[in-house]
Amino acid sequence: MTVDNSPRLIGRKEAAAYCGISPTCFSMWVASHKMPPAIPGTRKWDKRAIDAKLDEISGLEVSAKQAETGLQRWRRERDKKRRACGPPQF
C-alpha cells in the first residue's frame, strides 16, 4: 500500500488540475454546484469532497462508510430541482 503525502487541501488551480480542467472551468463548476465550494473562510478545497462530488455526478454508488447525511441529501435534491427548472430568470 502506498502513502499519499500530497496535501489534502488544495487551491483553485490545483483543484482544477486535479479534475483535469481549467481553473476558469473549475470556478464555473463550483458556481453551478458540480463541485463543492471552498472550505468556509479559506480558498482551499478538500480533495475528498471533490472526489465525493465526482463520484456523485459520475453515478457511482456511495459506500456505507461515506453515507449521505440528511443535509447532503437535501442539497442534492435541491440542486436536482434547480437543474430541472433551468437557470433563474431575472
Short mmCIF file of C-alpha atoms in Angstrom, two decimals:
data_model
loop_
_atom_site.label_atom_id
_atom_site.label_comp_id
_atom_site.label_asym_id
_atom_site.label_seq_id
_atom_site.Cartn_x
_atom_site.Cartn_y
_atom_site.Cartn_z
CA MET A 1 0.00 0.00 0.00
CA THR A 2 1.39 3.40 -0.96
CA VAL A 3 1.01 6.50 1.17
CA ASP A 4 -0.11 9.74 -0.47
CA ASN A 5 1.90 12.54 1.12
CA SER A 6 0.34 15.29 -1.00
CA PRO A 7 -1.74 17.91 0.83
CA ARG A 8 -5.42 17.15 1.25
CA LEU A 9 -6.38 20.82 0.95
CA ILE A 10 -5.60 22.42 -2.39
CA GLY A 11 -6.09 25.81 -4.05
CA ARG A 12 -8.28 26.54 -7.06
CA LYS A 13 -5.55 25.95 -9.66
CA GLU A 14 -4.53 22.67 -8.04
CA ALA A 15 -8.17 21.60 -7.71
CA ALA A 16 -8.75 22.33 -11.39
CA ALA A 17 -5.63 20.37 -12.36
CA TYR A 18 -6.76 17.52 -10.07
CA CYS A 19 -10.02 17.39 -12.07
CA GLY A 20 -8.24 17.81 -15.39
CA ILE A 21 -9.98 21.09 -16.26
CA SER A 22 -9.02 24.76 -16.44
CA PRO A 23 -9.26 27.00 -13.36
CA THR A 24 -12.00 29.01 -15.09
CA CYS A 25 -13.99 25.86 -15.78
CA PHE A 26 -13.49 24.73 -12.18
CA SER A 27 -14.90 28.05 -10.94
CA MET A 28 -17.92 27.61 -13.21
CA TRP A 29 -18.42 24.07 -11.87
CA VAL A 30 -18.31 25.40 -8.29
CA ALA A 31 -20.84 28.13 -9.17
CA SER A 32 -23.16 25.53 -10.76
CA HIS A 33 -22.74 23.15 -7.77
CA LYS A 34 -20.99 20.46 -9.84
CA MET A 35 -18.05 20.89 -7.45
CA PRO A 36 -18.13 21.64 -3.73
CA PRO A 37 -17.42 25.16 -2.52
CA ALA A 38 -14.14 26.09 -0.86
CA ILE A 39 -13.91 25.34 2.84
CA PRO A 40 -15.60 28.29 4.62
CA GLY A 41 -13.14 31.04 5.50
CA THR A 42 -10.49 29.70 3.11
CA ARG A 43 -9.65 29.47 -0.56
CA LYS A 44 -8.92 25.77 -0.26
CA TRP A 45 -10.80 22.70 -1.46
CA ASP A 46 -10.78 19.29 0.18
CA LYS A 47 -9.71 16.57 -2.29
CA ARG A 48 -12.07 14.10 -0.61
CA ALA A 49 -15.03 16.47 -1.14
CA ILE A 50 -14.03 16.80 -4.80
CA ASP A 51 -13.78 13.01 -5.09
CA ALA A 52 -17.21 12.58 -3.50
CA LYS A 53 -18.76 15.12 -5.89
CA LEU A 54 -17.12 13.44 -8.89
CA ASP A 55 -18.44 10.08 -7.69
CA GLU A 56 -21.91 11.59 -7.37
CA ILE A 57 -22.02 13.18 -10.82
CA SER A 58 -20.49 10.06 -12.35
CA GLY A 59 -23.29 7.96 -10.89
CA LEU A 60 -21.04 5.89 -8.66
CA GLU A 61 -22.58 4.42 -5.53
CA VAL A 62 -21.71 5.96 -2.19
CA SER A 63 -20.13 3.40 0.12
CA ALA A 64 -21.60 2.74 3.55
CA LYS A 65 -18.57 4.46 5.10
CA GLN A 66 -19.38 7.65 3.20
CA ALA A 67 -23.15 7.52 3.68
CA GLU A 68 -25.04 10.64 2.67
CA THR A 69 -26.15 12.90 5.50
CA GLY A 70 -29.57 14.48 5.64
CA LEU A 71 -28.11 17.85 4.68
CA GLN A 72 -26.23 16.35 1.73
CA ARG A 73 -29.41 14.60 0.54
CA TRP A 74 -31.39 17.85 0.84
CA ARG A 75 -28.73 19.76 -1.14
CA ARG A 76 -28.59 17.03 -3.82
CA GLU A 77 -32.37 17.04 -4.23
CA ARG A 78 -32.46 20.86 -4.23
CA ASP A 79 -29.73 21.00 -6.89
CA LYS A 80 -31.54 18.37 -8.97
CA LYS A 81 -34.71 20.51 -8.90
CA ARG A 82 -32.73 23.62 -9.83
CA ARG A 83 -31.16 21.87 -12.82
CA ALA A 84 -34.58 20.63 -13.95
CA CYS A 85 -36.03 24.15 -13.82
CA GLY A 86 -33.15 25.75 -15.72
CA PRO A 87 -31.29 28.94 -14.86
CA PRO A 88 -33.03 31.56 -12.70
CA GLN A 89 -34.94 34.24 -14.60
CA PHE A 90 -34.07 37.82 -13.64
#
